[in-house]
Coordinates of C-alpha atoms (C1' of nucleotides) in Angstrom, one line a residue:
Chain A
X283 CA 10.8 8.2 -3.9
X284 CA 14.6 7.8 -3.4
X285 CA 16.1 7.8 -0.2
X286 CA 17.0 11.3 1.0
X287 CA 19.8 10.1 3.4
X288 CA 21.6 8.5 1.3
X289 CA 21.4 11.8 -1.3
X290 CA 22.2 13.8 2.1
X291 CA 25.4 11.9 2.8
X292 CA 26.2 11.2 -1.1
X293 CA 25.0 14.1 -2.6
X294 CA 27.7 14.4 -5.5
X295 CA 27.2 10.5 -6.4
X296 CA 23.5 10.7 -6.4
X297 CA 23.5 14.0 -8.1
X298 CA 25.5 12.6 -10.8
X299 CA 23.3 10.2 -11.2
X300 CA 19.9 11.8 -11.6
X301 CA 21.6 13.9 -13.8
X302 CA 21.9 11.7 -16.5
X303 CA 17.8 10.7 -16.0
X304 CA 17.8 14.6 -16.6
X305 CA 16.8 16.0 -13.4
X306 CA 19.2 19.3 -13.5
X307 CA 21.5 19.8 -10.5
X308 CA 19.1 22.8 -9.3
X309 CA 16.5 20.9 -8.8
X310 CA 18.7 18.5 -6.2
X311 CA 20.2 21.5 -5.0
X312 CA 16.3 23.1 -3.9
X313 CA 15.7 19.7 -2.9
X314 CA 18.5 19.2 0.0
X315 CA 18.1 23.0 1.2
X316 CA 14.2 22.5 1.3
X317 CA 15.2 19.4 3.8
X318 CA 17.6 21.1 5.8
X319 CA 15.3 23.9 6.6
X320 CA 12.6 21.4 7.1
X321 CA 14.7 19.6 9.6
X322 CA 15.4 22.6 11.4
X323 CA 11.9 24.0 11.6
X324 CA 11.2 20.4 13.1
X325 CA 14.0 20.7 15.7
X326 CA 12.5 23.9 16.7
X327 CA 9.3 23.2 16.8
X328 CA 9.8 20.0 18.8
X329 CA 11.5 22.2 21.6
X330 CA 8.7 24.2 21.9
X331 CA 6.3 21.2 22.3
X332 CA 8.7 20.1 25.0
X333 CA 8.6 22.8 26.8
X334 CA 4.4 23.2 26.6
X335 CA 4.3 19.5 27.5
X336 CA 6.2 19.8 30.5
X337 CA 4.3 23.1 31.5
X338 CA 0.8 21.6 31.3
X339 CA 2.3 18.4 33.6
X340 CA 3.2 21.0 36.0
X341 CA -0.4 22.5 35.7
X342 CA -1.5 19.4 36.3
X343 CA 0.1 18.6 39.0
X344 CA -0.4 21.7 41.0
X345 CA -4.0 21.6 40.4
X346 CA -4.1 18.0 42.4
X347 CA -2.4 20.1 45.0
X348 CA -4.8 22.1 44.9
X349 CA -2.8 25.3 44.4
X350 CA -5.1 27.4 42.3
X351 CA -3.0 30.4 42.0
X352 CA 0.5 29.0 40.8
X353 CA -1.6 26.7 38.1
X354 CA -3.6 29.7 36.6
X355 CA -0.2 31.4 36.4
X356 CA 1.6 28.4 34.4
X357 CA -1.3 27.7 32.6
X358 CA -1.4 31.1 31.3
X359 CA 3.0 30.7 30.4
X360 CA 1.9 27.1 28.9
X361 CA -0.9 29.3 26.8
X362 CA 1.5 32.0 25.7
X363 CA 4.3 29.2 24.5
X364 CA 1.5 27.2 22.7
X365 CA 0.2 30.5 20.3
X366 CA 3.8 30.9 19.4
X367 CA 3.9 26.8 18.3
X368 CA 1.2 27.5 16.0
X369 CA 3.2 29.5 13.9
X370 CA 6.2 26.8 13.8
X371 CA 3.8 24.1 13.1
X372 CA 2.8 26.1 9.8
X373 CA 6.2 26.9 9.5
X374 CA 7.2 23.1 9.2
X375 CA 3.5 22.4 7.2
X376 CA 4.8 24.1 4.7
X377 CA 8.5 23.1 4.4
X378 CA 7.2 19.7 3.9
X379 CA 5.0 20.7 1.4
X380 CA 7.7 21.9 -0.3
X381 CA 9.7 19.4 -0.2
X382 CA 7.3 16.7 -1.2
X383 CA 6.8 18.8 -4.1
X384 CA 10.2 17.9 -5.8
X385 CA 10.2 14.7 -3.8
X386 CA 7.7 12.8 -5.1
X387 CA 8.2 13.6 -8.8
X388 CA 12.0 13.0 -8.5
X389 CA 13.0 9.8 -10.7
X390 CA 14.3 7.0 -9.0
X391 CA 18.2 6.9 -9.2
X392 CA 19.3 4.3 -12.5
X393 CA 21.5 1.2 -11.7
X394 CA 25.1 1.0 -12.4
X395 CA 24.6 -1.1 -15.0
X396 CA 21.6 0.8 -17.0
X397 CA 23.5 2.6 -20.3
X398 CA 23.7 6.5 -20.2
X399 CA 21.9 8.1 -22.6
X400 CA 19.2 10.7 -23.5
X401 CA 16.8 9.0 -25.1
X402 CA 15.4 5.7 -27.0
X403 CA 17.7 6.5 -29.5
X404 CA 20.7 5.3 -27.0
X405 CA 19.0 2.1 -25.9
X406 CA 21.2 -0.9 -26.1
X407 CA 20.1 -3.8 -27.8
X408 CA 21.2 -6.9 -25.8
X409 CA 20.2 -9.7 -28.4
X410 CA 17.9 -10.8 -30.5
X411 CA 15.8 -14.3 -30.7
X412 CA 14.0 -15.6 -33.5
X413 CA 12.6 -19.5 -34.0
X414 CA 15.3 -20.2 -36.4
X415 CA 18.5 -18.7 -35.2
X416 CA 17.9 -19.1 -31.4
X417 CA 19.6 -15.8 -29.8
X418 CA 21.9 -13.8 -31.9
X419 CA 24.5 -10.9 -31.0
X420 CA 23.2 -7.6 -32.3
X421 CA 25.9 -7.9 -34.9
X422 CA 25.0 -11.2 -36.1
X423 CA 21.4 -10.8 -36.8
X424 CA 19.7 -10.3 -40.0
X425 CA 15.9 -10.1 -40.2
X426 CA 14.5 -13.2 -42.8
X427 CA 12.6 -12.9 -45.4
X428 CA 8.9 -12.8 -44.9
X429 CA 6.5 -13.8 -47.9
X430 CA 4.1 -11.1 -49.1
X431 CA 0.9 -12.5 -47.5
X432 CA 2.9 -12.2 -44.1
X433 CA 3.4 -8.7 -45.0
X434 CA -0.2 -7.7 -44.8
X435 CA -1.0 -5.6 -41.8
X436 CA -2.9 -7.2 -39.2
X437 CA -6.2 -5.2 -39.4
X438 CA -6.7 -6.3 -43.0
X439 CA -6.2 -9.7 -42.0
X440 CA -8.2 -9.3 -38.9
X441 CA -11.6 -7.9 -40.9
X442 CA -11.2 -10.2 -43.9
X443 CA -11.6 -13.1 -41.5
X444 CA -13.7 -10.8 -39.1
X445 CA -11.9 -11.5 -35.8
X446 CA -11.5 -7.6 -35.0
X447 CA -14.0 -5.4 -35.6
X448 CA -12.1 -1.7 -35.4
X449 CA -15.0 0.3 -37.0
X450 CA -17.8 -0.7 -35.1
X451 CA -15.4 -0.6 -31.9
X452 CA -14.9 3.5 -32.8
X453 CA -18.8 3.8 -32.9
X454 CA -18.9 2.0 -28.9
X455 CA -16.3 4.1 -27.3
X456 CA -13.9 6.0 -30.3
X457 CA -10.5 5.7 -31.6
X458 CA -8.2 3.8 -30.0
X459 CA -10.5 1.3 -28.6
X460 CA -10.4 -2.8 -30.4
X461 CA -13.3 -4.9 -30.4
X462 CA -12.6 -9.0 -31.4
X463 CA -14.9 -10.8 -32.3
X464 CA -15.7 -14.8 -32.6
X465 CA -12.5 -16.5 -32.6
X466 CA -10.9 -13.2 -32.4
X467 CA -12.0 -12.7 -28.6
X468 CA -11.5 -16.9 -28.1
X469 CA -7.9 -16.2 -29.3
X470 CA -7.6 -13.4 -26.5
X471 CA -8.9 -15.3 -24.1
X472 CA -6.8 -18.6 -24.7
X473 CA -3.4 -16.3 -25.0
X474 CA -4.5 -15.2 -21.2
X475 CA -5.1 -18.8 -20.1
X476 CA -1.8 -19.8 -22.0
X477 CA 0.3 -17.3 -19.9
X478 CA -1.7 -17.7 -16.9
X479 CA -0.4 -21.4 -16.6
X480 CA 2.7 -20.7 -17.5
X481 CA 3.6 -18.6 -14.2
X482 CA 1.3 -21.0 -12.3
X483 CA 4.5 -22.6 -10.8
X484 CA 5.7 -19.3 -8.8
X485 CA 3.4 -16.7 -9.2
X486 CA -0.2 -16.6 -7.0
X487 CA -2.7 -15.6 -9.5
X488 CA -4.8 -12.3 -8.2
X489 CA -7.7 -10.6 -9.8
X490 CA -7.6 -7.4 -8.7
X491 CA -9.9 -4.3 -8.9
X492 CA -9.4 -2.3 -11.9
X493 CA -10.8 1.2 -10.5
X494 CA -8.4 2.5 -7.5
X495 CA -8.0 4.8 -5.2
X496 CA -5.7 8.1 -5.3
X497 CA -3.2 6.9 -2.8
X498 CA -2.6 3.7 -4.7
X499 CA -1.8 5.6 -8.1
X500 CA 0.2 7.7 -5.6
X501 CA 1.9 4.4 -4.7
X502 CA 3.7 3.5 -7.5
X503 CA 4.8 6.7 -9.2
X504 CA 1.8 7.1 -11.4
X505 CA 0.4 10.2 -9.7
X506 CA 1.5 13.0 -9.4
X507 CA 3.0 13.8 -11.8
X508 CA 1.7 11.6 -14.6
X509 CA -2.1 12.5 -13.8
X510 CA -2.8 13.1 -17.9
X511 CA -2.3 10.0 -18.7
X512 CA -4.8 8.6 -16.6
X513 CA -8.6 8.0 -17.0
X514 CA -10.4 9.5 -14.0
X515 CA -13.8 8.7 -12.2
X516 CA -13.8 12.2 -10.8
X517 CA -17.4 12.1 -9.3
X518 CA -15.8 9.1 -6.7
X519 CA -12.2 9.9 -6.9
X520 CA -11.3 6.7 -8.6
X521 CA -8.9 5.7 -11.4
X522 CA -9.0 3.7 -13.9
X523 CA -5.2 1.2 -13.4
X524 CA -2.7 1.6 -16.6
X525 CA -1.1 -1.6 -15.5
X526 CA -1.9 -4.7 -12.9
X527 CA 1.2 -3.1 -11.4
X528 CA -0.7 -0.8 -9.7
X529 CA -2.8 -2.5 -7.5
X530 CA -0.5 -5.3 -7.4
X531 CA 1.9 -2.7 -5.6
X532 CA -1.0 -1.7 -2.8
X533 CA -1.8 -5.2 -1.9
X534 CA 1.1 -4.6 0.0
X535 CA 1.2 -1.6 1.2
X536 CA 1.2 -0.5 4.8
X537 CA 2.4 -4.1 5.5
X538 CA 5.4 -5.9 7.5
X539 CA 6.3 -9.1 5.8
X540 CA 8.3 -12.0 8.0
X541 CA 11.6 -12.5 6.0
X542 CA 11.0 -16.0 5.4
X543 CA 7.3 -14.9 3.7
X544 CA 9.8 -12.9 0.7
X545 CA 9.9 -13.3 -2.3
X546 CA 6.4 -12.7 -2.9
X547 CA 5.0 -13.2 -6.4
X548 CA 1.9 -12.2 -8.3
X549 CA 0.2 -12.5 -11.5
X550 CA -2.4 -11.0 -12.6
X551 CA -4.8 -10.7 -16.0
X552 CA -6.2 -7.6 -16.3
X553 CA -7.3 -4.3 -19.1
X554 CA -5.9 -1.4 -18.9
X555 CA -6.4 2.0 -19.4
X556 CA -4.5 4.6 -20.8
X557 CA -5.2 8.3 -22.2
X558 CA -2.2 8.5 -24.2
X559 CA -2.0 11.8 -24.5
X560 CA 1.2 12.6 -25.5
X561 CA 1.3 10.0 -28.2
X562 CA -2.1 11.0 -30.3
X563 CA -1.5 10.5 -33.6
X564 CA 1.3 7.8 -33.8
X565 CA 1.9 4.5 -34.4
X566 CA -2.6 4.4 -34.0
X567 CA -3.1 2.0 -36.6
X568 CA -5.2 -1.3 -35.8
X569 CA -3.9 -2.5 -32.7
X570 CA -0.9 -0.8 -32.2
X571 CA -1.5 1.9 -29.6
X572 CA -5.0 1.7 -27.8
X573 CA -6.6 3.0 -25.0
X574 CA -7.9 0.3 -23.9
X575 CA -5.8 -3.7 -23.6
X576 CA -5.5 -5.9 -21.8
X577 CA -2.6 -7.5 -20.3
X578 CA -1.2 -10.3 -18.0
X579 CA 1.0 -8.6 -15.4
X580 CA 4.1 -10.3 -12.9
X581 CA 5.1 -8.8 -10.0
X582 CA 7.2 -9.5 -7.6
X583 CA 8.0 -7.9 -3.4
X584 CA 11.8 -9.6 -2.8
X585 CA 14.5 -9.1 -0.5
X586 CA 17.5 -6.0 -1.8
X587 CA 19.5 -8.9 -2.4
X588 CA 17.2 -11.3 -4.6
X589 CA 16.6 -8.2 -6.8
X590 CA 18.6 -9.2 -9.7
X591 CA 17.8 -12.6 -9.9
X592 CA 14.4 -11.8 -9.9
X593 CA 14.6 -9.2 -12.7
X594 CA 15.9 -11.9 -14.7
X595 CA 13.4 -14.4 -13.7
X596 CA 10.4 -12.4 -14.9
X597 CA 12.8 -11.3 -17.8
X598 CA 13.2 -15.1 -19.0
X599 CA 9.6 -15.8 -18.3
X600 CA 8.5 -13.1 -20.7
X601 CA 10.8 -14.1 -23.2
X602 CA 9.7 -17.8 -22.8
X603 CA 6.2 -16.7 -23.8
X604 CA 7.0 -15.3 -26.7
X605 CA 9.5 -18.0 -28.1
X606 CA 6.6 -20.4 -28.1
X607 CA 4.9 -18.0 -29.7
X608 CA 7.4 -18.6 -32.3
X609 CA 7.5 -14.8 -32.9
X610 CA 10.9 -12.8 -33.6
X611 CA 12.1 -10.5 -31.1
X612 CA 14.5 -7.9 -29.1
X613 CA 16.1 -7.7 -25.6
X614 CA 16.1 -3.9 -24.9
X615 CA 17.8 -2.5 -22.0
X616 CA 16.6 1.2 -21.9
X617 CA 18.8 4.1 -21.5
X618 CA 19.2 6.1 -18.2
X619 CA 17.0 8.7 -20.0
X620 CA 14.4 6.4 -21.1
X621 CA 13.9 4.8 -18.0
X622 CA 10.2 5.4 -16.5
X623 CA 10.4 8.0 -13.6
X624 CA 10.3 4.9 -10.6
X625 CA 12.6 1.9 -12.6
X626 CA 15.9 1.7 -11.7
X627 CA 16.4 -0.4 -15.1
X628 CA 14.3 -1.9 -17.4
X629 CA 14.3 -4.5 -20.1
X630 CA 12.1 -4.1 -23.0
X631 CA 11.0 -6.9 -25.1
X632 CA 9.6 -6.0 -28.8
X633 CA 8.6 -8.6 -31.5
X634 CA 8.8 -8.1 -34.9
X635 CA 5.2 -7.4 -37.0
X636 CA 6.3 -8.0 -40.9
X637 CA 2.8 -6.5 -41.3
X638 CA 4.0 -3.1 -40.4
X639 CA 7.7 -3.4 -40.9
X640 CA 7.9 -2.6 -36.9
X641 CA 9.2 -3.7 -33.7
X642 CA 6.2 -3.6 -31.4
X643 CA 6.7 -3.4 -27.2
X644 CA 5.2 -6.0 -26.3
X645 CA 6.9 -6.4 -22.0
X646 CA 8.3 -4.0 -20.0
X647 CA 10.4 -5.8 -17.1
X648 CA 11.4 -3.3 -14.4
X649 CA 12.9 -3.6 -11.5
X650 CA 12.2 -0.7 -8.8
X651 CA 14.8 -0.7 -6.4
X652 CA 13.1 0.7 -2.9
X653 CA 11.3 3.3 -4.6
X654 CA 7.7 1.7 -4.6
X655 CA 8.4 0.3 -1.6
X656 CA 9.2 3.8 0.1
X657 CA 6.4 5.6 -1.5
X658 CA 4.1 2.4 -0.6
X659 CA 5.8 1.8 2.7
X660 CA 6.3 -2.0 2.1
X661 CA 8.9 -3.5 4.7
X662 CA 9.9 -7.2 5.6
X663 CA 11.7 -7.7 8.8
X664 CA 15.3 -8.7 8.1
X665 CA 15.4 -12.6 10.0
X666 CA 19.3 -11.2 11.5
X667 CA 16.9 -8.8 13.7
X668 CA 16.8 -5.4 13.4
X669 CA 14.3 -2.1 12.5
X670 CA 12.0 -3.1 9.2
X671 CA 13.6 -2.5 5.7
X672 CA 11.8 -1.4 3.0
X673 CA 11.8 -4.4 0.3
X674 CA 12.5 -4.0 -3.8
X675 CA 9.8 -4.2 -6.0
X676 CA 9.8 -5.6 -9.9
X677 CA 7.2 -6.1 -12.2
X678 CA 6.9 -7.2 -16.2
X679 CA 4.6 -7.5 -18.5
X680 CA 3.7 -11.1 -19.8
X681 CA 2.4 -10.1 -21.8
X682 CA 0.3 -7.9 -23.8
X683 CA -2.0 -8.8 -26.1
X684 CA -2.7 -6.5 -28.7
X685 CA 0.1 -5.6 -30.1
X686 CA 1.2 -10.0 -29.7
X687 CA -2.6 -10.4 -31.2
X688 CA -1.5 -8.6 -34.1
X689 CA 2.0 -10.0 -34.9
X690 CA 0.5 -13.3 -34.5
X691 CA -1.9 -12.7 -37.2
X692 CA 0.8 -11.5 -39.7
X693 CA 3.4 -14.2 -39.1
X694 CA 0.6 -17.3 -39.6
X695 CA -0.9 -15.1 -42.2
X696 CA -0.9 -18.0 -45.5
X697 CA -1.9 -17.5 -48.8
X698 CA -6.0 -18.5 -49.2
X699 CA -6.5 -16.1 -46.2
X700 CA -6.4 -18.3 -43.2
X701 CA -3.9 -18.2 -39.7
X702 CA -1.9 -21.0 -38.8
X703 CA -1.3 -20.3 -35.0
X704 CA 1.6 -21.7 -32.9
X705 CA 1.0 -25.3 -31.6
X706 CA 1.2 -24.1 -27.5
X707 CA -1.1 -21.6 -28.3
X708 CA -3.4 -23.7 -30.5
X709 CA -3.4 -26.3 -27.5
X710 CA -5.1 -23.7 -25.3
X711 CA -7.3 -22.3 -28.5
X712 CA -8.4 -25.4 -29.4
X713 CA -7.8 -25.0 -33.3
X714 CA -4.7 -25.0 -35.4
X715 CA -6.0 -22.7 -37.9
X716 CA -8.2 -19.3 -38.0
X717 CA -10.7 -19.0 -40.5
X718 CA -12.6 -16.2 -41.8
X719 CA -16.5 -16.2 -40.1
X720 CA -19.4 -14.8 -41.0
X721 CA -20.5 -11.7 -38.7
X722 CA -24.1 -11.4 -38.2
X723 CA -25.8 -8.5 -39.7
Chain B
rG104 C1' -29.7 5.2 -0.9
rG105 C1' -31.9 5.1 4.5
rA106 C1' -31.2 3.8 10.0
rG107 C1' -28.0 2.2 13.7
rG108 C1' -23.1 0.3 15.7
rG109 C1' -17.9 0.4 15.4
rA110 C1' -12.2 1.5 14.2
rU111 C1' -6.8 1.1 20.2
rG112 C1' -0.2 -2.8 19.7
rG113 C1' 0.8 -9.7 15.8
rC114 C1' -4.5 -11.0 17.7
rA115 C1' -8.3 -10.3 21.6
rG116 C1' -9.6 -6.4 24.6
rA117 C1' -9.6 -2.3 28.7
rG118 C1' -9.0 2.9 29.1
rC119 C1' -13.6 7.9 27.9
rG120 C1' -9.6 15.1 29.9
rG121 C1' -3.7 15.1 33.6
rA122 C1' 3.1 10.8 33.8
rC123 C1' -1.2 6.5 28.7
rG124 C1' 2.9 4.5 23.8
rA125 C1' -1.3 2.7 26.5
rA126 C1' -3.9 -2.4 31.7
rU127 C1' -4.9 -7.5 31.0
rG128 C1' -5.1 -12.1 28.2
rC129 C1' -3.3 -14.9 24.0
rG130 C1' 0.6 -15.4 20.6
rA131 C1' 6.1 -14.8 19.7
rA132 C1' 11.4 -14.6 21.5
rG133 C1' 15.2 -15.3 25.4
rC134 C1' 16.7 -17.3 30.2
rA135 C1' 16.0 -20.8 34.4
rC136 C1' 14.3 -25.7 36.0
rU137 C1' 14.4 -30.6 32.8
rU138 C1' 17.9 -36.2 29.8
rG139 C1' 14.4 -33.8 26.2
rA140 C1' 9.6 -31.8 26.0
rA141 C1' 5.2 -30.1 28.5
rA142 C1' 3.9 -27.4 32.7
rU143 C1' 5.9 -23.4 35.7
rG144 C1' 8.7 -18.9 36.8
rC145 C1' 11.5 -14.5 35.3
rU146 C1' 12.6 -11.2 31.2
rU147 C1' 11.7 -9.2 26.4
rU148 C1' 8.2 -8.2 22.5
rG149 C1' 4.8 -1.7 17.6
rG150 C1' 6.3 2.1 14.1
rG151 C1' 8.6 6.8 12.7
rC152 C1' 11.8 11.6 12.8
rC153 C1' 17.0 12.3 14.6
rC154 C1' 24.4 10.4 13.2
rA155 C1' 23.2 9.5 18.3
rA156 C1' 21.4 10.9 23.0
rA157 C1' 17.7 14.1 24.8
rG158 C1' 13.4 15.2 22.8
rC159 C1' 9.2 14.9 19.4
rC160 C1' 5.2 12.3 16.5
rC161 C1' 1.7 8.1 15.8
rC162 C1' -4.7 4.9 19.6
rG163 C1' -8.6 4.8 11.3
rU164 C1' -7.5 10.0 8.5
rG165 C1' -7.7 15.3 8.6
rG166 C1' -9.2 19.6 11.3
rG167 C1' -11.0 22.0 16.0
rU168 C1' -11.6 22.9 21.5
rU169 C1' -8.1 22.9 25.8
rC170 C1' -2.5 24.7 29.7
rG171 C1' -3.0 19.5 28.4
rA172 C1' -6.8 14.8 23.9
rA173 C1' -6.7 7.6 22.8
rU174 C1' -10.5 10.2 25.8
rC175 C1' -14.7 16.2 24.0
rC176 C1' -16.5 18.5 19.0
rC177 C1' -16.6 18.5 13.4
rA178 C1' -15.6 16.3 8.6
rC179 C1' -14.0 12.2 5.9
rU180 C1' -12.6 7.0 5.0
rC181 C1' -13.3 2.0 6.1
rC182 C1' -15.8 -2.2 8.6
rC183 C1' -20.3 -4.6 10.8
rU184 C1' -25.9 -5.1 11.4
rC185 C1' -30.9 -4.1 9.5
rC186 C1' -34.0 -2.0 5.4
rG187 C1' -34.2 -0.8 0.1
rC188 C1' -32.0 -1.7 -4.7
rC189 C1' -29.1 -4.8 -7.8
rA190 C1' -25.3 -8.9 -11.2

RNA sequence: GGAGGGAUGGCAGAGCGGACGAAUGCGAAGCACUUGAAAUGCUUUGGGCCCAAAGCCCCGUGGGUUCGAAUCCCACUCCCUCCGCCA
């Protein structure tokens, strides 16, 4: 959540702010009376514990005196005072109740930098990369031609040589859900090792649990308010992660980290799950939107000031990835109204399919500001002394498969049927080429 | 799943109804002594609300009893041991 000092003592600024994320000025507005009521009921409340604590030292006291009569009598006061606090107490139960209400489903506040806008429609394309041109200005790019077998979509390509087996994947678990097969799953599995090792140098690798708990969803922004999207184990109060960053975001939280110990970085390789409710229906084709994927994940705890430099860092790193992929793509940086509810910016990263005539999302790179941290309470002690702060948290993705799986396959798509892969890639695969297999049965 | 035991500050560990935000030890920081270090001595050393002070809150979490709860009661979570089951 944001901080509500800082809104307190800069309401217009911060107001002005979340405006153009969309959050209307009366919600704010509810928001900083809610707090100041809050803070009274607190004041008042506090007063009256005061008052019952120093009655019930006195009764204390008098008792070891052994004064039976003036104890009874200030016990009784000390009673009387204390019915009255319950009612405060609920008083300030419910203030904060309110509050957290709005709080915790309040975006975080956009950076400076971020564009204004109100939706996709006013994200700014930074540049474009492609194997041949290098990066290129928006205004300087032009897509190149593609030949007609690279046109084919990537789920005809992906049955003819039986590497993905979407039908039989719909009779396991539905729509929505991939199955690879043979050198389909190999592939998978060497694009994970490939990006693995190529954040090996910074990043420790974690394998975390998949299934969490609710304060953990909580944690990053994901619940309350998106709960929807999210598969549920009710029966144990679990949750199935949308993202590494989830967990990745508790391993820390709770916790007071030395200075010297920031940054901290993580990868991870993990699915992950998503209802997609909102989005039923669109873009559902092969491998382009499933509930079910599986993704490697960077995150990163730093210091306020590192911030940038670490946005960028797990920017580049992305980015790397997919130029030795060889594969075309875009530098996105969303729009204030585009933003997810707890990124301060975010740079998107989509590759061209020429199967689908689409640019496909294949990274997300946000960076967080202190809102994680605050919700997750992760601090670091600043080394100049002083109380705890909380530190920044970014994440990217790096990346996902699927929708990578898919462009890969249409790009090395040649004419008798077969894939040439990328030489990095076919390094880790162990094979140049993909050939059409024989499924069993 | 069954039966027991436990959860206190960075760590270890006391306290089991009244000045306890908490003994003691270790660790860490500062100062003194020392050419330097060790040893020794003294001092400091959790977090939060609050502009700040005063005050308030936090002894796993949430309720309850009481004038008063780290201490008593209830529920939950987590950890350990044994049995069962299982990859």
């Amino acid at each position: 959540m944001i901080d509500l000092r800082n809104l307190r003592e800069h309401t217009e600024v911060v107001s002005s702010q979340l405006r153009n994320r969309g959050v209307p000025k009366v919600t704010v507005d509810e928001l900083l009376a809610t707090d100041v009521q809050l803070r009274e009921a607190i004041a008042a409340r506090d007063e009256a514990r005061a008052r019952v604590n120093d009655l019930s030292r006195e009764v204390g006291r008098l008792s070891k005196q052994g004064e039976v009569g003036a104890a009874a009598e200030v016990r009784e006061r000390s009673r009387q005072l204390g019915a009255s606090l319950k009612g405060m107490e609920a008083a300030v139960a419910q203030l904060a109740e309110r509050r957290d209400a709005i709080w915790l489903v309040l975006p975080n506040i956009p950076a400076h930098d971020a564009p204004i806008g109100e939706d996709e429609s006013a994200n700014r394309v930074v540049r474009y990369w492609s194997p041949g041109g290098g990066h290129q200005d928006p205004g300087d790019f032009t897509l190149p031609a593609f030949t007609s077998y690279q046109q084919v979509p990537h789920w005809e390509i992906g049955a003819n040589l039986a590497i993905l087996d979407l039908e039989r994947a719909g009779k396991i678990s539905g729509s929505m859900f991939a199955m690879y097969r043979g050198q389909g799953a190999r592939l998978l599995r060497a694009l994970t090792n490939f990006a693995l090792a190529a954040h090996a140098d910074a990043y420790e690798e974690i394998r975390p649990p998949t299934l969490v708990r609710r304060e953990t969803m909580m944690a990053t922004g994901h619940l309350p308010k998106f709960a929807d999207e999210a598969y549920a184990v009710e029966r144990d109060g679990l949750y199935a992660i949308p993202t590494a960053e989830v967990p990745l975001t508790s391993l820390g939280r709770d916790e007071i980290f030395a200075e010297a110990d920031l940054p901290l970085r993580f990868t991870a390789y993990t699915s992950c799950f998503r209802r997609e409710a909102g989005a039923a229906g669109r873009d559902t084709r092969g491998l382009l939107r499933l509930h079910e994927f599986d993704k490697v994940e960077l995150l990163v705890y730093c210091v306020p000031s590192d911030a940038t430099a670490m946005h960028f860092d797990i920017l580049s790193r992305a980015e790397r990835l997919i130029q030795r992929l060889g594969l075309i793509y875009r530098v996105l940086d969303l729009c204030t109204g585009d933003l997810g509810q707890s990124s301060a910016r975010t740079f998107d990263l989509e590759v061209y399919s020429p199967g689908t005539g689409k640019w496909l999302e294949v990274s997300s790179v946000s960076w967080f500001s202190d809102y994680q941290a605050r919700r997750a309470n992760i601090r670091y002690r600043p080394s100049s002394g002083g109380g705890p702060e909380f530190v920044n948290t970014l994440n990217g993705s790096a990346l996902a498969w699927p929708r990578i799986f898919a462009t890969l396959l249409e790009v090395g798509h040649q004419e008798d049927g077969t894939v040439h892969l990328p030489p990095d890639l076919a390094t880790y695969f162990g094979a140049a080429t993909l050939e059409s297999q024989k499924i069993r049965a």
